[in-house]
Short mmCIF file of C-alpha atoms in Angstrom, two decimals:
data_model
loop_
_atom_site.label_atom_id
_atom_site.label_comp_id
_atom_site.label_asym_id
_atom_site.label_seq_id
_atom_site.Cartn_x
_atom_site.Cartn_y
_atom_site.Cartn_z
CA MET A 150 -20.54 -5.73 -8.15
CA THR A 151 -19.61 -1.38 -8.64
CA VAL A 152 -19.03 1.05 -5.91
CA ASN A 153 -20.31 4.30 -5.46
CA THR A 154 -17.82 7.08 -5.67
CA GLN A 155 -19.96 9.78 -4.62
CA PRO A 156 -18.14 10.80 -1.12
CA VAL A 157 -20.55 13.54 0.84
CA THR A 158 -18.11 16.12 1.22
CA GLU A 159 -15.56 17.66 0.18
CA SER A 160 -12.91 19.47 1.95
CA PRO A 161 -9.82 20.85 0.54
CA ASP A 162 -7.52 17.94 0.30
CA ASP A 163 -10.05 16.13 -1.06
CA PRO A 164 -9.04 14.09 -4.47
CA ARG A 165 -11.80 15.73 -6.23
CA ALA A 166 -10.71 19.18 -6.27
CA PHE A 167 -7.15 17.25 -8.93
CA GLY A 168 -9.81 16.36 -10.70
CA LEU A 169 -9.67 12.54 -9.14
CA PRO A 170 -13.13 10.04 -8.47
CA LEU A 171 -12.78 9.53 -4.64
CA VAL A 172 -13.65 6.07 -3.27
CA ASP A 173 -14.75 5.71 0.80
CA GLY A 174 -13.52 2.51 2.00
CA HIS A 175 -16.22 0.84 4.07
CA ALA A 176 -18.01 1.05 0.29
CA ILE A 177 -16.01 -1.82 -0.85
CA PRO A 178 -18.10 -4.42 -0.89
CA ALA A 179 -17.32 -7.39 1.29
CA GLU A 180 -17.27 -9.60 -1.40
CA LEU A 181 -14.64 -7.49 -3.78
CA ARG A 182 -12.67 -7.87 -0.61
CA THR A 183 -12.53 -11.86 0.48
CA LEU A 184 -11.83 -11.68 -4.16
CA VAL A 185 -8.49 -9.58 -3.42
CA SER A 186 -7.56 -12.08 -0.49
CA ARG A 187 -8.61 -15.10 -3.00
CA VAL A 188 -7.04 -14.00 -5.85
CA HIS A 189 -3.84 -12.89 -3.34
CA ASP A 190 -3.81 -16.57 -1.84
CA LEU A 191 -3.87 -17.61 -5.64
CA VAL A 192 -0.79 -15.77 -7.13
CA ASP A 193 1.27 -17.69 -3.85
CA ALA A 194 -0.27 -20.47 -5.22
CA VAL A 195 0.95 -20.18 -8.89
CA ALA A 196 4.21 -19.01 -7.78
CA ASN A 197 5.22 -22.50 -6.27
CA THR A 198 2.92 -24.86 -7.43
CA GLU A 199 4.23 -28.16 -9.20
CA VAL A 200 1.41 -29.59 -10.58
CA ASP A 201 1.22 -31.10 -14.05
CA THR A 202 0.93 -29.84 -17.15
CA ASP A 203 -2.92 -30.61 -17.45
CA THR A 204 -3.59 -29.34 -14.25
CA LEU A 205 -1.76 -26.02 -15.31
CA ALA A 206 -3.84 -25.96 -18.65
CA GLU A 207 -7.31 -26.21 -17.25
CA THR A 208 -6.45 -23.02 -14.47
CA ALA A 209 -5.08 -21.13 -16.98
CA ALA A 210 -8.21 -21.27 -19.35
CA THR A 211 -10.27 -21.19 -16.19
CA VAL A 212 -7.87 -17.66 -14.58
CA GLU A 213 -8.42 -16.46 -18.48
CA GLU A 214 -12.04 -16.41 -18.39
CA LEU A 215 -12.55 -14.76 -15.18
CA THR A 216 -10.21 -12.80 -15.94
CA GLY A 217 -12.86 -11.98 -19.31
CA ARG A 218 -15.75 -11.60 -16.86
CA LEU A 219 -14.42 -9.08 -14.39
CA ASN A 220 -12.84 -6.95 -17.26
CA VAL A 221 -15.95 -5.27 -18.41
CA ALA A 222 -16.82 -3.18 -15.97
CA ARG A 223 -13.20 -1.32 -15.31
CA ARG A 224 -12.52 2.56 -12.37
CA GLN A 225 -11.36 5.29 -13.91
CA ILE A 226 -7.57 5.64 -13.72
CA GLY A 227 -6.45 7.13 -10.54
CA THR A 228 -9.41 6.53 -8.41
CA MET A 229 -8.73 7.07 -4.71
CA VAL A 230 -9.98 5.45 -1.59
CA ARG A 231 -10.22 7.38 2.07
CA ARG A 232 -10.52 4.68 4.81
CA GLU A 233 -10.38 5.78 8.48
CA LEU A 234 -7.34 5.70 10.64
CA SER A 235 -8.04 4.48 14.57
CA ASP A 236 -7.59 7.91 16.64
CA GLY A 237 -10.20 9.14 13.14
CA THR A 238 -7.87 10.25 10.40
CA THR A 239 -8.84 9.82 7.13
CA MET A 240 -6.44 8.17 4.95
CA VAL A 241 -7.10 8.79 1.00
CA GLY A 242 -4.22 6.50 -1.24
CA THR A 243 -5.14 4.82 -5.26
CA ILE A 244 -7.62 2.03 -4.61
CA THR A 245 -4.98 0.53 -6.84
CA ASN A 246 -2.20 1.13 -4.70
CA ILE A 247 1.22 -2.00 -5.92
CA VAL A 248 1.24 -1.27 -1.73
CA GLU A 249 -1.90 -0.80 0.08
CA GLY A 250 -3.69 -0.80 -2.41
CA GLU A 251 -7.21 -2.27 -1.16
CA THR A 252 -8.13 -3.82 -4.21
CA ASN A 253 -4.87 -4.84 -5.22
CA PRO A 254 -4.19 -8.77 -5.24
CA ALA A 255 -0.67 -8.00 -5.55
CA ALA A 256 0.18 -5.33 -2.70
CA PRO A 257 1.27 -7.04 0.71
CA GLN A 258 -1.77 -4.59 2.31
CA LEU A 259 0.05 -2.40 4.00
CA PHE A 260 -2.36 -0.77 6.51
CA LEU A 261 -0.99 2.03 8.23
CA ASP A 262 -2.24 4.07 11.56
CA ARG A 263 -1.50 6.10 13.70
CA THR A 264 0.95 6.81 16.82
CA ASP A 265 1.80 9.36 18.94
CA GLU A 266 5.10 9.50 16.92
CA GLY A 267 3.77 9.06 13.25
CA LEU A 268 2.70 5.75 11.11
CA ARG A 269 2.67 2.12 12.43
CA ALA A 270 2.13 -0.92 10.28
CA GLU A 271 2.86 -4.86 10.79
CA ILE A 272 3.17 -7.23 8.65
CA THR A 273 4.12 -10.60 7.65
CA LEU A 274 5.12 -11.31 3.95
CA ASN A 275 5.29 -14.55 2.46
CA THR A 276 7.54 -15.42 -1.12
CA ILE A 277 5.75 -13.41 -3.08
CA TYR A 278 7.84 -10.45 -2.05
CA GLN A 279 11.10 -12.86 -2.13
CA GLY A 280 14.59 -11.08 -3.41
CA PRO A 281 17.44 -13.36 -1.93
CA PRO A 282 16.00 -17.39 -0.66
CA GLY A 283 13.85 -16.48 2.79
CA LEU A 284 14.82 -12.89 3.01
CA VAL A 285 12.05 -10.08 1.75
CA HIS A 286 12.98 -8.33 -2.26
CA GLY A 287 15.48 -5.37 -1.15
CA GLY A 288 12.65 -2.91 -4.31
CA TRP A 289 9.99 -4.76 -1.73
CA ILE A 290 11.80 -2.65 1.01
CA ALA A 291 12.06 0.28 -0.49
CA ALA A 292 8.65 0.36 -2.17
CA MET A 293 7.16 -0.34 1.87
CA LEU A 294 9.09 2.99 3.38
CA ASP A 295 8.37 4.84 0.42
CA GLN A 296 4.50 4.16 1.30
CA ALA A 297 4.94 4.44 5.12
CA VAL A 298 6.99 8.05 4.39
CA GLY A 299 5.00 9.56 1.66
CA SER A 300 2.14 8.55 3.67
CA VAL A 301 2.30 10.27 7.51
CA SER A 302 3.50 13.48 5.68
CA ALA A 303 0.54 13.39 3.78
CA VAL A 304 -1.56 12.75 7.29
CA GLU A 305 0.73 14.58 9.35
CA THR A 306 0.71 18.45 6.77
CA SER A 307 -0.55 16.98 3.43
CA PRO A 308 -0.43 15.36 0.18
CA GLY A 309 2.70 14.98 -1.74
CA LEU A 310 5.36 13.63 -3.80
CA THR A 311 8.73 11.79 -3.34
CA ALA A 312 11.03 14.08 -4.40
CA LYS A 313 14.52 12.08 -2.70
CA LEU A 314 14.24 8.59 -0.92
CA GLU A 315 17.84 7.62 0.51
CA ILE A 316 16.80 3.47 1.65
CA ASN A 317 20.31 1.97 4.06
CA TYR A 318 19.66 -1.94 4.18
CA ARG A 319 21.06 -2.42 7.85
CA ARG A 320 20.29 -5.71 7.99
CA PRO A 321 18.92 -9.23 5.87
CA THR A 322 14.49 -8.88 6.16
CA PRO A 323 13.06 -12.20 6.55
CA LEU A 324 10.11 -13.52 5.19
CA PHE A 325 7.41 -15.46 7.49
CA THR A 326 8.35 -12.65 9.76
CA PRO A 327 5.94 -10.47 11.71
CA LEU A 328 7.69 -6.66 10.51
CA GLU A 329 7.35 -3.48 11.87
CA ILE A 330 7.53 -0.73 9.51
CA THR A 331 7.25 3.14 11.16
CA SER A 332 7.66 6.66 9.43
CA TRP A 333 7.52 10.06 11.38
CA VAL A 334 7.83 13.83 10.28
CA GLU A 335 10.83 15.29 11.30
CA ARG A 336 10.71 18.59 10.13
CA VAL A 337 8.27 20.67 7.28
CA GLU A 338 9.87 23.65 5.94
CA GLY A 339 7.48 25.37 3.06
CA ARG A 340 5.88 22.64 0.93
CA LYS A 341 8.40 20.26 1.83
CA VAL A 342 8.58 18.01 4.78
CA PHE A 343 11.84 16.00 5.91
CA VAL A 344 10.23 12.37 6.66
CA ALA A 345 12.07 9.04 7.88
CA GLY A 346 11.20 5.86 8.46
CA GLN A 347 12.31 2.06 9.16
CA ILE A 348 11.35 -1.51 9.15
CA ARG A 349 11.98 -4.20 12.34
CA ALA A 350 11.98 -8.26 12.64
CA HIS A 351 12.57 -9.32 15.89
CA GLY A 352 13.23 -5.75 17.10
CA GLN A 353 15.93 -4.95 15.12
CA VAL A 354 15.71 -2.18 12.48
CA THR A 355 16.84 -4.23 9.31
CA ALA A 356 15.81 -0.80 6.57
CA GLU A 357 15.67 2.59 7.43
CA ALA A 358 14.57 5.41 4.68
CA THR A 359 14.92 9.25 4.69
CA GLY A 360 13.28 11.18 2.48
CA LEU A 361 12.34 14.35 1.08
CA MET A 362 8.18 14.96 0.17
CA ILE A 363 6.62 17.89 -1.68
CA GLN A 364 3.18 19.29 -1.06
CA VAL A 365 1.14 19.59 -4.27
CA GLU A 366 -1.38 21.94 -4.72
CA ALA A 367 -5.03 22.09 -6.91
CA ALA A 368 -4.97 24.07 -9.81
CA GLU A 369 -6.82 27.17 -9.25
#
């Protein structure tokens, strides 16, 4: 099933101004969302399975056949998706984003929402995102904070790219534990947007970020 990539209106920050196709989040079929969830569960199962080799071989053949069926129609690289936050604000990102991509089964699906201070999300990670035993990999911590501060910059100002990101790991971030991720804009200087964010577990800060985002402009 394909998705209609023709939105109704175009704004100055519309991805089409950069030559990119745009999908409205509500237009993503429920069947595709279900498939993404099932494949996410499959990744976890594969990473942790100890079944016999015959089952592994049979499953691999099945997955290969299903992959071929899905690959007959692929999206354009750079396809964007637009979703609406609880306060009516819209957020735009790549549809296959490795952190929040709505069609990416590898993504932890970090769905940030608007607050008075900036953005906030809650997420619980399993062993797909493990680094040290029982703990979230530091690379994923950095990726989630990068996503959070980049998103708040886009929502509060306009879309931009990360120019600098500094992560301070305050304490281990556990798996299978609700994590609170927040981000906010500290100040804006021309096209420079200074941002910050935190991850908390059990109310304690496990990691924090400060960063510099540079707003991007559409070509004339």
